[in-house]
Short mmCIF file of C-alpha atoms and ligand atoms in Angstrom, two decimals:
data_model
loop_
_atom_site.label_atom_id
_atom_site.label_comp_id
_atom_site.label_asym_id
_atom_site.label_seq_id
_atom_site.Cartn_x
_atom_site.Cartn_y
_atom_site.Cartn_z
CA UNK A 12 -25.13 -31.76 9.64
CA UNK A 13 -22.99 -28.85 10.98
CA UNK A 14 -25.02 -25.92 12.33
CA UNK A 15 -25.71 -23.24 9.71
CA UNK A 16 -23.44 -20.20 9.97
CA UNK A 17 -25.25 -16.95 10.78
CA UNK A 18 -25.78 -14.55 7.90
CA UNK A 19 -22.87 -12.20 7.32
CA UNK A 20 -25.49 -9.47 6.95
CA UNK A 21 -29.20 -9.73 7.75
CA UNK A 22 -31.58 -6.82 7.18
CA UNK A 23 -35.13 -7.25 8.43
CA UNK A 24 -38.02 -4.92 7.64
CA UNK A 25 -35.73 -1.90 7.53
CA UNK A 26 -37.48 1.47 7.25
CA UNK A 27 -35.60 4.77 7.21
CA UNK A 28 -37.05 8.25 7.05
CA UNK A 29 -35.64 11.74 7.30
CA UNK A 30 -38.31 13.88 8.98
CA UNK A 31 -41.58 13.11 7.23
CA UNK A 32 -39.85 11.76 4.13
CA UNK A 33 -39.68 7.97 3.92
CA UNK A 34 -36.53 6.86 2.09
CA UNK A 35 -36.47 3.10 2.71
CA UNK A 36 -39.59 1.02 3.26
CA UNK A 37 -39.63 -2.56 4.51
CA UNK A 38 -36.27 -3.72 3.11
CA UNK A 39 -35.36 -7.30 4.04
CA UNK A 40 -32.55 -9.53 2.78
CA UNK A 41 -29.91 -11.92 4.00
CA UNK A 42 -26.36 -12.29 2.76
CA UNK A 43 -24.69 -15.59 3.68
CA UNK A 44 -20.95 -15.75 4.48
CA UNK A 45 -19.06 -15.53 1.17
CA UNK A 46 -22.30 -14.70 -0.71
CA UNK A 47 -22.49 -12.03 -3.38
CA UNK A 48 -25.68 -9.98 -3.62
CA UNK A 49 -26.33 -7.12 -6.05
CA UNK A 50 -28.48 -4.14 -5.10
CA UNK A 51 -29.85 -2.80 -8.35
CA UNK A 52 -32.17 0.08 -9.14
CA UNK A 53 -32.39 3.45 -10.78
CA UNK A 54 -30.77 6.55 -9.39
CA UNK A 55 -32.45 7.57 -6.12
CA UNK A 56 -34.02 4.13 -5.53
CA UNK A 57 -32.29 3.75 -2.13
CA UNK A 58 -29.22 1.61 -2.83
CA UNK A 59 -26.71 3.86 -1.08
CA UNK A 60 -29.12 4.59 1.77
CA UNK A 61 -29.40 0.84 2.39
CA UNK A 62 -25.60 0.67 2.44
CA UNK A 63 -25.36 3.60 4.84
CA UNK A 64 -27.80 1.88 7.21
CA UNK A 65 -25.75 -1.35 7.08
CA UNK A 66 -22.52 0.61 7.65
CA UNK A 67 -23.94 2.55 10.62
CA UNK A 68 -23.51 5.84 8.76
CA UNK A 69 -27.03 7.25 8.82
CA UNK A 70 -27.26 10.79 10.19
CA UNK A 71 -28.48 11.13 13.78
CA UNK A 72 -31.76 12.72 12.63
CA UNK A 73 -32.74 9.58 10.65
CA UNK A 74 -35.66 7.60 12.04
CA UNK A 75 -34.93 3.89 11.74
CA UNK A 76 -37.10 0.84 12.42
CA UNK A 77 -36.55 -2.85 11.69
CA UNK A 78 -33.33 -4.71 12.40
CA UNK A 79 -29.80 -5.08 11.01
CA UNK A 80 -27.47 -7.85 12.18
CA UNK A 81 -23.89 -8.54 11.13
CA UNK A 82 -22.47 -11.93 12.09
CA UNK A 83 -25.62 -12.33 14.23
CA UNK A 84 -24.69 -9.18 16.21
CA UNK A 85 -27.55 -6.68 16.37
CA UNK A 86 -26.20 -3.37 15.04
CA UNK A 87 -29.52 -1.69 14.28
CA UNK A 88 -28.97 1.37 16.41
CA UNK A 89 -25.19 1.40 16.67
CA UNK A 90 -23.02 3.77 14.68
CA UNK A 91 -20.04 2.46 12.72
CA UNK A 92 -17.41 3.34 15.30
CA UNK A 93 -19.35 1.99 18.29
CA UNK A 94 -19.65 -1.48 16.76
CA UNK A 95 -17.36 -4.36 17.65
CA UNK A 96 -14.77 -4.99 14.92
CA UNK A 97 -16.40 -8.22 13.76
CA UNK A 98 -19.64 -6.34 13.11
CA UNK A 99 -18.19 -3.60 10.91
CA UNK A 100 -18.51 -3.94 7.15
CA UNK A 101 -15.68 -2.59 5.02
CA UNK A 102 -16.51 -0.11 2.28
CA UNK A 103 -15.16 0.09 -1.26
CA UNK A 104 -16.30 3.25 -3.03
CA UNK A 105 -16.29 4.63 -6.54
CA UNK A 106 -14.18 7.66 -5.63
CA UNK A 107 -10.84 6.13 -4.65
CA UNK A 108 -9.10 9.52 -4.45
CA UNK A 109 -11.54 10.53 -1.73
CA UNK A 110 -11.28 7.15 -0.01
CA UNK A 111 -7.48 7.32 0.40
CA UNK A 112 -5.49 9.91 2.30
CA UNK A 113 -3.53 11.89 -0.33
CA UNK A 114 -0.81 12.86 2.16
CA UNK A 115 0.09 9.41 3.49
CA UNK A 116 1.82 6.54 1.74
CA UNK A 117 -0.17 3.45 0.83
CA UNK A 118 2.02 1.51 3.28
CA UNK A 119 1.10 3.82 6.15
CA UNK A 120 -2.61 3.53 5.39
CA UNK A 121 -2.56 -0.21 4.88
CA UNK A 122 -0.59 -0.77 8.08
CA UNK A 123 -3.14 1.44 9.86
CA UNK A 124 -5.91 -0.87 8.66
CA UNK A 125 -3.93 -3.82 10.09
CA UNK A 126 -3.54 -2.14 13.50
CA UNK A 127 -6.18 -4.27 15.21
CA UNK A 128 -4.25 -7.45 14.38
CA UNK A 129 -1.61 -6.51 16.96
CA UNK A 130 1.34 -7.59 14.82
CA UNK A 131 4.96 -6.53 15.36
CA UNK A 132 6.11 -3.74 13.00
CA UNK A 133 7.98 -6.04 10.59
CA UNK A 134 5.13 -8.57 10.46
CA UNK A 135 2.68 -5.72 9.81
CA UNK A 136 4.81 -4.44 6.90
CA UNK A 137 5.07 -7.95 5.48
CA UNK A 138 1.33 -8.44 5.84
CA UNK A 139 0.67 -5.15 4.00
CA UNK A 140 2.87 -6.37 1.13
CA UNK A 141 1.11 -9.76 1.13
CA UNK A 142 -2.27 -8.06 0.84
CA UNK A 143 -1.07 -6.02 -2.13
CA UNK A 144 0.15 -9.22 -3.79
CA UNK A 145 -3.25 -10.78 -3.12
CA UNK A 146 -4.97 -7.95 -5.01
CA UNK A 147 -2.68 -8.35 -8.00
CA UNK A 148 0.37 -6.12 -7.49
CA UNK A 149 3.61 -7.71 -8.69
CA UNK A 150 5.89 -5.20 -6.94
CA UNK A 151 4.07 -4.56 -3.67
CA UNK A 152 7.05 -2.99 -1.90
CA UNK A 153 7.16 -0.22 -4.51
CA UNK A 154 3.44 0.45 -4.12
CA UNK A 155 3.73 0.67 -0.33
CA UNK A 156 6.05 3.67 -0.74
CA UNK A 157 3.77 5.60 -3.05
CA UNK A 158 0.92 8.07 -2.40
CA UNK A 159 -2.53 7.65 -3.92
CA UNK A 160 -1.93 10.36 -6.55
CA UNK A 161 0.94 8.25 -7.92
CA UNK A 162 -1.38 5.34 -8.76
CA UNK A 163 -3.91 4.79 -11.55
CA UNK A 164 -7.62 4.54 -10.76
CA UNK A 165 -7.53 0.75 -11.09
CA UNK A 166 -4.46 0.51 -8.85
CA UNK A 167 -6.14 2.73 -6.25
CA UNK A 168 -9.22 0.49 -6.33
CA UNK A 169 -6.98 -2.56 -5.73
CA UNK A 170 -5.46 -0.76 -2.74
CA UNK A 171 -8.97 -0.02 -1.40
CA UNK A 172 -9.87 -3.70 -1.72
CA UNK A 173 -6.64 -4.61 0.10
CA UNK A 174 -7.64 -2.17 2.87
CA UNK A 175 -11.04 -3.86 3.10
CA UNK A 176 -9.31 -7.25 3.40
CA UNK A 177 -6.93 -5.85 6.05
CA UNK A 178 -9.95 -5.03 8.22
CA UNK A 179 -11.00 -8.72 8.08
CA UNK A 180 -14.55 -7.46 7.79
CA UNK A 181 -17.27 -10.10 7.39
CA UNK A 182 -18.90 -8.02 4.64
CA UNK A 183 -17.54 -5.73 1.95
CA UNK A 184 -20.01 -3.15 0.71
CA UNK A 185 -18.88 -2.06 -2.73
CA UNK A 186 -20.76 1.02 -3.98
CA UNK A 187 -20.23 1.47 -7.72
CA UNK A 188 -16.59 0.32 -7.39
CA UNK A 189 -15.99 0.09 -11.13
CA UNK A 190 -17.92 3.10 -12.46
CA UNK A 191 -14.85 5.33 -12.79
CA UNK A 192 -12.72 2.71 -14.57
CA UNK A 193 -12.16 1.72 -18.20
CA UNK A 194 -13.71 -1.57 -19.30
CA UNK A 195 -10.50 -3.62 -19.09
CA UNK A 196 -9.81 -2.42 -15.55
CA UNK A 197 -13.50 -2.88 -14.67
CA UNK A 198 -13.26 -6.53 -15.64
CA UNK A 199 -10.09 -6.98 -13.55
CA UNK A 200 -11.67 -5.40 -10.47
CA UNK A 201 -14.86 -7.47 -10.86
CA UNK A 202 -12.73 -10.62 -11.09
CA UNK A 203 -10.78 -9.57 -8.02
CA UNK A 204 -13.97 -8.90 -6.01
CA UNK A 205 -15.23 -12.31 -7.09
CA UNK A 206 -12.01 -14.03 -6.08
CA UNK A 207 -11.71 -12.38 -2.66
CA UNK A 208 -15.27 -13.25 -1.73
CA UNK A 209 -15.01 -16.79 -3.13
CA UNK A 210 -11.81 -17.51 -1.14
CA UNK A 211 -12.20 -19.76 1.93
CA UNK A 212 -13.55 -17.59 4.79
CA UNK A 213 -13.73 -14.67 2.33
CA UNK A 214 -16.05 -11.76 3.08
CA UNK A 215 -19.59 -11.58 1.78
CA UNK A 216 -20.12 -8.89 -0.85
CA UNK A 217 -22.97 -6.41 -1.17
CA UNK A 218 -22.48 -4.97 -4.63
CA UNK A 219 -24.27 -1.71 -5.37
CA UNK A 220 -24.49 -0.83 -9.00
CA UNK A 221 -26.48 0.47 -11.95
CA UNK A 222 -24.53 -1.92 -14.09
CA UNK A 223 -26.66 -4.97 -14.75
CA UNK A 224 -23.91 -6.52 -16.81
CA UNK A 225 -21.37 -6.26 -13.97
CA UNK A 226 -23.92 -7.64 -11.52
CA UNK A 227 -24.61 -10.68 -13.70
CA UNK A 228 -20.88 -11.44 -13.82
CA UNK A 229 -20.29 -11.04 -10.12
CA UNK A 230 -23.37 -11.91 -8.10
CA UNK A 231 -25.48 -14.97 -7.49
CA UNK A 232 -28.54 -13.01 -6.34
CA UNK A 233 -29.99 -9.53 -6.68
CA UNK A 234 -32.53 -7.21 -5.13
CA UNK A 235 -34.21 -4.67 -7.36
CA UNK A 236 -35.11 -1.45 -5.55
CA UNK A 237 -37.55 1.20 -6.65
CA UNK A 238 -38.44 4.27 -4.57
CA UNK A 239 -36.99 2.71 -1.43
CA UNK A 240 -38.84 -0.62 -1.73
CA UNK A 241 -37.78 -4.05 -2.94
CA UNK A 242 -39.82 -4.78 -6.06
CA UNK A 243 -38.18 -8.05 -7.03
CA UNK A 244 -35.52 -10.42 -5.74
CA UNK A 245 -34.04 -13.72 -6.73
CA UNK A 246 -31.19 -15.51 -8.46
CA UNK A 247 -29.42 -13.20 -10.91
CA UNK A 248 -30.05 -15.57 -13.81
CA UNK A 249 -33.77 -15.69 -13.12
CA UNK A 250 -34.09 -11.90 -12.86
CA UNK A 251 -32.22 -11.38 -16.11
CA UNK A 252 -33.87 -14.09 -18.17
CA UNK A 253 -37.37 -13.87 -16.73
CA UNK A 254 -37.98 -10.52 -15.03
CA UNK A 255 -41.43 -10.36 -13.45
CA UNK A 256 -41.84 -6.83 -12.16
CA UNK A 257 -42.32 -4.03 -14.73
CA UNK A 258 -39.47 -2.11 -13.10
CA UNK A 259 -37.05 -5.03 -13.55
CA UNK A 260 -38.29 -5.48 -17.10
CA UNK A 261 -37.52 -1.81 -17.73
CA UNK A 262 -33.99 -2.21 -16.32
CA UNK A 263 -33.31 -5.19 -18.60
CA UNK A 264 -34.81 -3.40 -21.59
CA UNK A 265 -32.75 -0.27 -20.88
CA UNK A 266 -29.59 -2.36 -20.69
CA UNK A 267 -30.53 -3.93 -24.03
CA UNK A 268 -30.99 -0.47 -25.59
CA UNK A 269 -27.43 0.27 -24.41
CA UNK A 270 -26.26 -2.84 -26.25
CA UNK A 271 -26.04 -5.08 -23.19
CA UNK A 272 -27.99 -8.32 -23.59
CA UNK A 273 -27.32 -9.78 -20.14
CA UNK A 274 -29.52 -12.80 -20.71
CA UNK A 275 -27.02 -14.04 -23.33
CA UNK A 276 -24.61 -14.71 -20.47
CA UNK A 277 -26.94 -17.51 -19.44
CA UNK A 278 -27.66 -18.86 -22.91
N1 ATP B 327 -28.72 13.49 2.90
C1 ATP B 327 -29.94 13.32 2.37
N2 ATP B 327 -30.99 14.05 2.78
C2 ATP B 327 -32.22 13.87 2.24
N3 ATP B 327 -32.51 12.93 1.32
C3 ATP B 327 -31.51 12.16 0.89
C4 ATP B 327 -30.16 12.30 1.37
N4 ATP B 327 -29.39 11.40 0.74
C5 ATP B 327 -30.19 10.72 -0.11
N5 ATP B 327 -31.45 11.19 -0.02
C6 ATP B 327 -32.61 10.69 -0.78
O1 ATP B 327 -32.74 9.31 -0.48
C7 ATP B 327 -33.22 8.61 -1.64
C8 ATP B 327 -32.32 7.42 -1.92
O2 ATP B 327 -31.02 7.93 -2.25
P1 ATP B 327 -29.80 6.96 -2.52
O3 ATP B 327 -28.57 7.82 -2.46
O4 ATP B 327 -29.88 5.81 -1.62
O5 ATP B 327 -30.10 6.52 -4.02
P2 ATP B 327 -29.26 5.53 -4.95
O6 ATP B 327 -30.18 4.45 -5.38
O7 ATP B 327 -28.00 5.14 -4.26
O8 ATP B 327 -28.95 6.50 -6.17
P3 ATP B 327 -27.62 6.61 -7.10
O9 ATP B 327 -27.62 5.37 -7.92
O10 ATP B 327 -27.90 7.84 -7.92
O11 ATP B 327 -26.44 6.76 -6.20
C9 ATP B 327 -33.28 9.64 -2.78
O12 ATP B 327 -34.62 10.05 -2.90
C10 ATP B 327 -32.41 10.77 -2.28
O13 ATP B 327 -32.86 12.01 -2.78
#
């Protein structure tokens, strides 16, 4: 049997506090290469803080214990920019206008993300266009010339996913990537995130969301957070059809009140 690949992202007994305030308490999970894990929980439960720890973006006054490894490289106490390239997750955020530089063309930004590949200028331009095709643009050369304000929200999110792919990151952390989009565009972006992570050697995906329905479509597994702790974990189907913890039960029930019967997806 070939040796098992290291986890794309491994978090072990992570605790984070700001001063005397504990924000994350004993968080552990592993994300295999190409795996898709949802982080679910109510507002303030610690989803984004977990992402910030994995990205190396906690403020310097944070007290951190436990361990974080990316591609088996220990990054627990290294900031984002001091990490080697193969231990830096890429980030896809909800606010695509803030994520992209409004004053630079998409081509300029995408080629910047390809810088580390040391390609010649023409090859870099071609690669930028190829990435845009990969995320669903039919006229990539036109998009390369535009600025972010000249694109729709869904188009900007595709560009952000292309930027994440350009970084060849082992993990994409997607924090509410579809919340600002209409339902048709949401479905397209979820499908795209699925396809990029399911591709051979595709990145693992940590999907942060309130949206149980989106998580059931996209992810194989989920962690449910409450007040900075993991209250339940397991295969998505199991959590949705047979939630054990009262907090998970409340999440499923709340989704049902909003007309979303996730368990039907598994019927
Ligand atoms: N800069 C900060 N300083 C102090 N406390 C913070 C800071 N940022 C977040 N927190 C606290 O950390 C906890 C977790 O916040 P976090 O942003 O991770 O929640 P979340 O689950 O991502 O919520 P949401 O779904 O609303 O984005 C909350 O209690 C929040 O008030």
